[in-house]
Coordinates of C-alpha atoms in Angstrom, one line a residue:
C39 CA -5.4 -15.5 36.3
R40 CA -7.8 -12.6 36.1
S41 CA -10.9 -12.9 34.0
W42 CA -11.5 -11.3 30.6
T43 CA -14.1 -8.5 30.5
G44 CA -16.8 -9.6 28.2
H45 CA -16.5 -12.1 25.2
S46 CA -14.7 -11.4 21.9
P47 CA -14.6 -13.8 19.0
W48 CA -10.8 -13.6 18.4
R49 CA -9.9 -15.0 21.8
S50 CA -9.4 -18.8 21.7
G51 CA -10.1 -21.2 24.5
S52 CA -13.1 -21.2 26.8
S53 CA -11.4 -21.3 30.3
G54 CA -12.3 -17.7 31.0
G55 CA -8.8 -17.0 32.2
V56 CA -6.4 -14.4 30.9
P57 CA -2.8 -15.6 30.0
E58 CA 0.3 -14.1 31.5
L59 CA 1.8 -11.3 29.5
A60 CA 4.6 -13.7 28.5
T61 CA 2.0 -15.6 26.5
L62 CA 1.4 -12.5 24.6
G63 CA 5.1 -12.2 23.8
W64 CA 6.2 -10.1 26.8
D65 CA 9.9 -10.6 27.9
D66 CA 12.7 -9.0 29.8
A67 CA 13.6 -6.6 27.0
W68 CA 10.0 -5.3 26.7
N69 CA 9.9 -5.0 30.5
A70 CA 13.1 -2.9 30.5
A71 CA 11.7 -0.7 27.7
F72 CA 8.6 -0.1 29.8
E73 CA 10.2 1.0 33.0
K74 CA 9.8 4.7 32.5
H75 CA 6.1 4.2 31.8
R76 CA 5.6 2.1 34.9
A77 CA 6.9 4.9 37.0
E78 CA 4.1 7.0 35.6
G79 CA 1.5 4.6 36.7
L80 CA 0.9 3.1 33.3
V81 CA 0.4 -0.5 32.4
P82 CA 1.6 -2.5 29.4
G83 CA -0.8 -4.0 26.9
R84 CA -0.8 -5.4 23.4
V85 CA -3.1 -4.1 20.7
S86 CA -5.4 -6.9 19.4
V87 CA -7.8 -5.0 17.2
Q88 CA -7.8 -1.6 15.7
H89 CA -11.2 0.1 15.2
R90 CA -12.0 3.4 13.7
G91 CA -10.9 5.8 16.5
A92 CA -10.4 3.1 19.2
W93 CA -8.2 0.1 20.0
D94 CA -8.7 -3.1 21.9
V95 CA -5.7 -3.8 24.1
L96 CA -4.9 -7.0 26.0
T97 CA -3.6 -6.5 29.5
E98 CA -3.1 -8.4 32.7
D99 CA -6.5 -7.2 33.8
G100 CA -8.2 -8.3 30.6
E101 CA -9.2 -6.6 27.5
I102 CA -9.5 -2.8 27.5
R103 CA -11.1 -0.5 24.9
A104 CA -8.8 2.4 24.6
R105 CA -8.7 5.8 22.9
L106 CA -5.7 7.8 21.6
P107 CA -5.4 11.3 23.1
G108 CA -5.0 14.2 20.7
R109 CA -1.6 15.1 22.1
V110 CA -0.3 11.6 21.2
R111 CA -1.7 11.9 17.7
R112 CA -0.1 15.3 17.3
D113 CA 3.3 14.1 18.6
A114 CA 3.4 11.2 16.1
G115 CA 5.7 12.0 13.2
S116 CA 3.3 10.2 10.8
S117 CA 0.3 7.9 10.8
A118 CA 2.7 5.0 10.6
E119 CA 3.7 5.7 14.2
L120 CA 0.2 5.3 15.5
P121 CA -0.8 2.0 17.2
V122 CA -1.5 -1.1 15.1
V123 CA -2.3 -4.6 15.8
G124 CA 0.7 -6.3 17.5
D125 CA 2.0 -3.1 19.1
W126 CA 2.9 -3.0 22.8
V127 CA 1.6 0.2 24.3
A128 CA 1.7 2.1 27.5
L129 CA -1.8 2.3 28.7
E130 CA -3.6 4.5 31.3
P131 CA -6.3 2.2 32.6
P132 CA -10.0 3.3 32.6
S133 CA -11.1 5.3 35.6
G134 CA -14.7 5.9 36.4
R135 CA -16.4 6.9 33.2
E136 CA -13.1 7.7 31.5
P137 CA -12.0 5.0 29.0
G138 CA -8.5 3.7 28.8
A139 CA -5.9 5.9 27.0
I140 CA -2.9 4.9 25.0
R141 CA -0.1 7.2 26.1
D142 CA 2.8 5.8 24.1
V143 CA 3.8 3.0 21.7
L144 CA 6.9 1.0 22.6
P145 CA 9.6 0.9 19.9
R146 CA 8.8 -1.9 17.4
R147 CA 11.1 -4.8 16.9
T148 CA 9.6 -5.6 13.4
K149 CA 6.9 -4.1 11.3
F150 CA 5.4 -5.2 8.0
S151 CA 4.8 -2.1 5.9
R152 CA 3.5 -1.3 2.5
L153 CA 2.8 1.8 0.5
A154 CA -0.8 2.7 1.4
A155 CA -3.0 1.1 -1.2
H156 CA -4.6 4.3 -2.6
D157 CA -1.4 6.1 -3.0
P158 CA 0.4 4.6 -6.0
G159 CA 0.6 7.1 -8.8
S160 CA -0.7 10.0 -6.6
D161 CA 1.2 12.8 -5.0
V162 CA 0.5 11.3 -1.6
T163 CA 3.2 8.8 -0.4
R164 CA 2.3 7.2 2.9
E165 CA 3.6 4.2 4.8
Q166 CA 0.9 1.8 6.1
V167 CA 2.1 -0.5 8.9
V168 CA 0.1 -3.8 8.5
A169 CA 1.3 -5.5 11.7
A170 CA 4.0 -4.9 14.3
N171 CA 6.3 -7.1 16.4
V172 CA 5.7 -10.2 14.2
D173 CA 8.2 -13.0 14.4
I174 CA 6.9 -15.2 11.5
V175 CA 4.9 -14.1 8.4
F176 CA 2.9 -16.9 6.9
L177 CA 2.5 -16.1 3.2
V178 CA -0.7 -17.9 2.2
A179 CA -1.7 -19.0 -1.3
S180 CA -4.2 -21.6 -2.6
L181 CA -3.1 -24.5 -4.6
V182 CA -6.3 -24.2 -6.7
D183 CA -5.4 -20.7 -7.7
D184 CA -2.6 -19.3 -9.9
L185 CA 0.6 -19.5 -7.8
S186 CA 2.1 -16.3 -9.2
P187 CA 5.9 -16.2 -8.8
R188 CA 5.7 -12.4 -9.1
R189 CA 3.3 -12.2 -6.1
F190 CA 5.6 -14.4 -4.0
E191 CA 8.6 -12.2 -4.8
R192 CA 6.8 -9.1 -3.8
Y193 CA 5.5 -10.6 -0.5
L194 CA 8.9 -12.0 0.2
T195 CA 10.6 -8.8 -0.3
L196 CA 8.4 -7.0 2.2
T197 CA 8.6 -9.8 4.7
W198 CA 12.4 -9.9 4.7
E199 CA 12.4 -6.1 5.1
S200 CA 10.0 -6.3 8.0
G201 CA 12.5 -8.3 10.1
A202 CA 10.2 -11.3 10.4
R203 CA 10.9 -14.8 9.0
P204 CA 8.8 -15.9 6.0
V205 CA 7.0 -19.2 5.8
I206 CA 4.9 -20.1 2.7
L207 CA 1.7 -22.0 3.2
L208 CA -0.1 -23.6 0.2
T209 CA -3.7 -24.2 1.2
K210 CA -6.5 -26.5 0.0
A211 CA -4.0 -29.3 -0.6
D212 CA -6.9 -31.9 -0.5
L213 CA -8.1 -30.4 -3.8
E214 CA -4.8 -31.0 -5.5
P215 CA -4.1 -34.7 -6.4
D216 CA -0.3 -34.2 -6.2
P217 CA 0.8 -30.9 -4.5
D218 CA 4.6 -31.9 -4.6
P219 CA 5.3 -30.3 -7.9
A220 CA 3.8 -27.0 -6.9
V221 CA 5.6 -27.1 -3.6
A222 CA 8.9 -27.7 -5.4
S223 CA 8.2 -24.8 -7.8
V224 CA 7.5 -22.4 -5.0
K225 CA 10.6 -23.5 -3.1
A226 CA 12.6 -22.6 -6.2
I227 CA 11.2 -19.1 -6.0
A228 CA 11.5 -18.6 -2.2
G229 CA 15.1 -19.8 -2.1
E230 CA 16.9 -21.7 0.7
G231 CA 15.8 -21.1 4.3
V232 CA 12.2 -20.4 3.4
P233 CA 9.9 -23.3 4.4
V234 CA 7.1 -24.2 2.1
H235 CA 4.2 -26.4 3.3
A236 CA 1.1 -27.8 1.6
V237 CA -1.8 -27.6 4.0
S238 CA -5.3 -28.9 4.1
V239 CA -7.6 -27.8 6.9
R240 CA -10.2 -30.3 5.7
T241 CA -7.9 -33.3 6.2
G242 CA -5.6 -31.8 8.8
S243 CA -2.5 -32.5 6.6
G244 CA 0.3 -29.9 7.1
L245 CA -1.2 -28.4 10.2
D246 CA 1.5 -29.9 12.5
D247 CA 4.1 -28.3 10.2
V248 CA 2.4 -24.9 10.8
R249 CA 2.2 -25.4 14.5
A250 CA 5.9 -26.4 14.6
H251 CA 6.8 -22.8 13.8
L252 CA 4.8 -21.5 16.7
G253 CA 5.2 -21.6 20.4
P254 CA 4.6 -19.5 23.6
G255 CA 5.0 -15.9 22.9
V256 CA 5.8 -16.3 19.2
T257 CA 3.7 -14.0 17.1
S258 CA 2.8 -14.8 13.5
A259 CA 0.8 -13.0 10.8
L260 CA -1.2 -14.5 7.9
L261 CA -0.8 -12.5 4.6
G262 CA -2.2 -13.3 1.2
P263 CA -5.0 -12.6 -1.2
S264 CA -8.7 -13.0 -0.3
G265 CA -10.3 -16.4 -0.4
V266 CA -7.2 -18.5 0.1
G267 CA -8.3 -19.8 3.5
K268 CA -6.5 -17.6 6.1
S269 CA -9.4 -17.4 8.5
T270 CA -10.3 -21.1 8.1
L271 CA -6.7 -21.8 9.0
V272 CA -6.8 -19.6 12.0
N273 CA -9.9 -21.5 13.2
A274 CA -8.1 -24.8 12.7
L275 CA -5.1 -23.6 14.7
A276 CA -7.4 -22.2 17.5
G277 CA -9.5 -25.4 17.7
E278 CA -12.7 -23.3 17.4
D279 CA -14.4 -20.8 15.2
V280 CA -12.8 -17.5 16.3
M281 CA -13.0 -16.0 12.8
S282 CA -16.0 -15.9 10.4
T283 CA -15.6 -17.8 7.2
A284 CA -17.6 -18.3 4.0
A285 CA -18.3 -21.5 2.1
V286 CA -15.9 -22.5 -0.6
R287 CA -17.2 -22.2 -4.2
D288 CA -17.5 -25.3 -6.4
D289 CA -14.1 -24.6 -8.1
G290 CA -12.3 -24.5 -4.7
S291 CA -12.0 -20.7 -4.6
G292 CA -12.9 -18.9 -1.4
R293 CA -14.8 -15.8 -0.5
H294 CA -13.5 -12.7 1.3
T295 CA -14.7 -12.6 4.9
T296 CA -12.1 -10.9 7.1
T297 CA -12.6 -7.1 7.2
H298 CA -10.1 -6.1 9.9
R299 CA -7.0 -7.3 11.6
Q300 CA -7.2 -9.3 14.7
L301 CA -4.7 -10.8 17.1
V302 CA -5.7 -14.4 18.1
I303 CA -4.2 -16.3 21.0
L304 CA -3.7 -19.9 20.2
P305 CA -4.3 -22.6 22.8
G306 CA -1.2 -24.5 22.0
G307 CA 1.0 -21.5 22.4
G308 CA 1.7 -18.6 20.0
L309 CA -0.3 -15.8 18.5
V310 CA -1.5 -15.1 15.0
V311 CA -2.7 -11.9 13.3
D312 CA -5.3 -12.6 10.7
N313 CA -5.4 -9.9 7.9
P314 CA -7.9 -9.0 5.3
G315 CA -6.9 -10.1 1.8
M316 CA -4.8 -7.6 0.0
R317 CA -5.7 -6.6 -3.6
E318 CA -2.6 -4.5 -3.9
L319 CA 0.8 -4.8 -2.3
H320 CA 3.0 -1.9 -3.3
L321 CA 6.5 -1.8 -1.9
W322 CA 7.5 0.5 0.9
L323 CA 11.2 1.1 1.6
A324 CA 12.6 -2.4 1.1
A325 CA 16.1 -2.3 -0.4
D326 CA 17.4 -4.9 2.1
G327 CA 14.4 -7.0 1.6
L328 CA 14.8 -7.0 -2.1
E329 CA 18.4 -8.3 -1.7
E330 CA 17.1 -11.1 0.6
A331 CA 14.4 -12.1 -1.8
F332 CA 16.6 -12.1 -4.8
E333 CA 19.8 -13.5 -3.1
D334 CA 20.6 -15.5 -6.3
V335 CA 20.5 -12.4 -8.4
M336 CA 22.6 -10.5 -6.0
E337 CA 25.3 -13.2 -6.0
L338 CA 25.4 -13.1 -9.8
E339 CA 25.6 -9.3 -9.9
A340 CA 28.6 -9.5 -7.4
R341 CA 30.5 -11.6 -10.0
C342 CA 30.3 -9.0 -12.8
K343 CA 33.6 -7.6 -13.9
F344 CA 32.6 -4.0 -13.2
S345 CA 30.9 -3.0 -10.0
D346 CA 28.7 -0.5 -11.9
C347 CA 27.8 -3.0 -14.6
R348 CA 24.4 -2.1 -16.2
H349 CA 24.1 -5.7 -17.7
E350 CA 23.6 -4.2 -21.1
G351 CA 26.5 -5.6 -23.1
E352 CA 29.4 -4.7 -20.8
P353 CA 32.3 -7.2 -20.9
G354 CA 32.4 -9.8 -18.1
C355 CA 28.7 -9.4 -17.2
A356 CA 27.8 -12.4 -15.0
I357 CA 24.1 -11.6 -15.3
E358 CA 24.0 -11.8 -19.1
E359 CA 26.1 -14.9 -19.2
A360 CA 23.7 -16.6 -16.7
L361 CA 20.6 -15.5 -18.5
A362 CA 22.0 -17.0 -21.7
H363 CA 22.2 -20.4 -19.9
G364 CA 18.6 -20.1 -18.5
S365 CA 19.3 -19.2 -14.9
P366 CA 17.9 -17.1 -13.5
D367 CA 14.6 -17.3 -15.4
P368 CA 14.3 -14.2 -17.6
E369 CA 10.9 -13.5 -15.9
R370 CA 12.5 -13.5 -12.5
W371 CA 15.2 -11.1 -13.7
R372 CA 12.6 -8.8 -15.1
S373 CA 10.6 -9.0 -11.8
Y374 CA 13.8 -8.0 -9.9
L375 CA 14.3 -5.0 -12.3
D376 CA 10.7 -3.9 -11.9
L377 CA 10.8 -4.1 -8.1
R378 CA 14.1 -2.2 -8.0
Q379 CA 12.6 0.5 -10.3
E380 CA 9.5 0.7 -8.1
L381 CA 11.7 1.3 -5.1
A382 CA 13.8 3.9 -6.9
E383 CA 10.7 5.8 -7.9
L384 CA 9.4 5.6 -4.3
D385 CA 12.8 7.0 -3.1
E386 CA 12.5 9.9 -5.5
R387 CA 8.9 10.7 -4.5
L388 CA 10.0 10.7 -0.8
E389 CA 13.0 12.9 -1.6
R390 CA 10.7 15.4 -3.5
R391 CA 8.3 15.4 -0.5
E392 CA 11.1 16.1 1.9
R393 CA 12.5 18.9 -0.3
S394 CA 9.1 20.5 -0.5
R395 CA 8.7 20.3 3.3
A396 CA 12.2 21.8 3.8
R397 CA 11.2 24.7 1.6
R398 CA 8.1 25.4 3.6
R399 CA 10.1 25.3 6.9
R400 CA 12.5 28.0 5.6
P401 CA 12.0 31.4 7.4
D402 CA 11.8 33.2 4.0
A403 CA 9.4 30.6 2.4
G404 CA 6.7 32.3 0.5
T405 CA 8.3 35.8 0.6
S406 CA 9.9 37.7 -2.2

């Protein structure tokens, strides 16, 4: 193994050795996708940290600080195509005083996207890719906080849409005398196939459940509000303090500490992306994810007598019949409608933007 250049807090382990690319998730399919770049003398690397105007990239020769040439920026169709944490990139290694340069981003297998936080309600509609090429998304919430069903539904919708598998982690279980009822209620929201684990970093309970989802080359990401213990959990999985944390308040609530995304290599195999807490999580294009997150609702809608049933008094409406019997919960049904409307409004905004761009591209645009 070659040695890392310098020391960075997100790398776990103290052996001083760099893992094989396979440890970072590299496989035969990635290798095949990279062939054309290898012929150009470029090397593969994975983005571990995104700075303002620079990226830290993990390679076989260690960590490289890289820039993004202006041509690559201009060729990108949108900011969502620029490198983010988790991306595999084609890298031109440093030469002399010239820093490394990212020449291309390999096609992503998965991406967790949201509507950029400052855009809702504005005329600007922009996709923000939070992390790329993630296999598992750990949705993290604290048992001492409000376990909002609506927040879980929103996170699950975007996770399913990303192509990753969701797993829900309920932290600070040592502060809850009996976490089982909370686990059961969250399982009812998440549906079959979504594991839910109560976890305590202080006692170590549930950590083996988390590790069971990981393994060599498996990439995970921690998503959730600030103060739920994401960075503390990363440190526990890494076996050392690779992320800064703050003391828990007397009521068990945490403090925001993570300010940027980082890819952490875990000593037992696997990788995890720690993310800053998200105050806002507005949907990006996620029609398929909505169907996955509300599979029970979709099954009921399929039973309606009419395929275009509006669920407003039409005969044979399976939704209204089910609501009358208390399942699904009326709040869950309203949440589904709200998220569906949010996606419809997003679609309309994107269509308006595309129409506007098409008019500007017309040869006679702006002429009388």
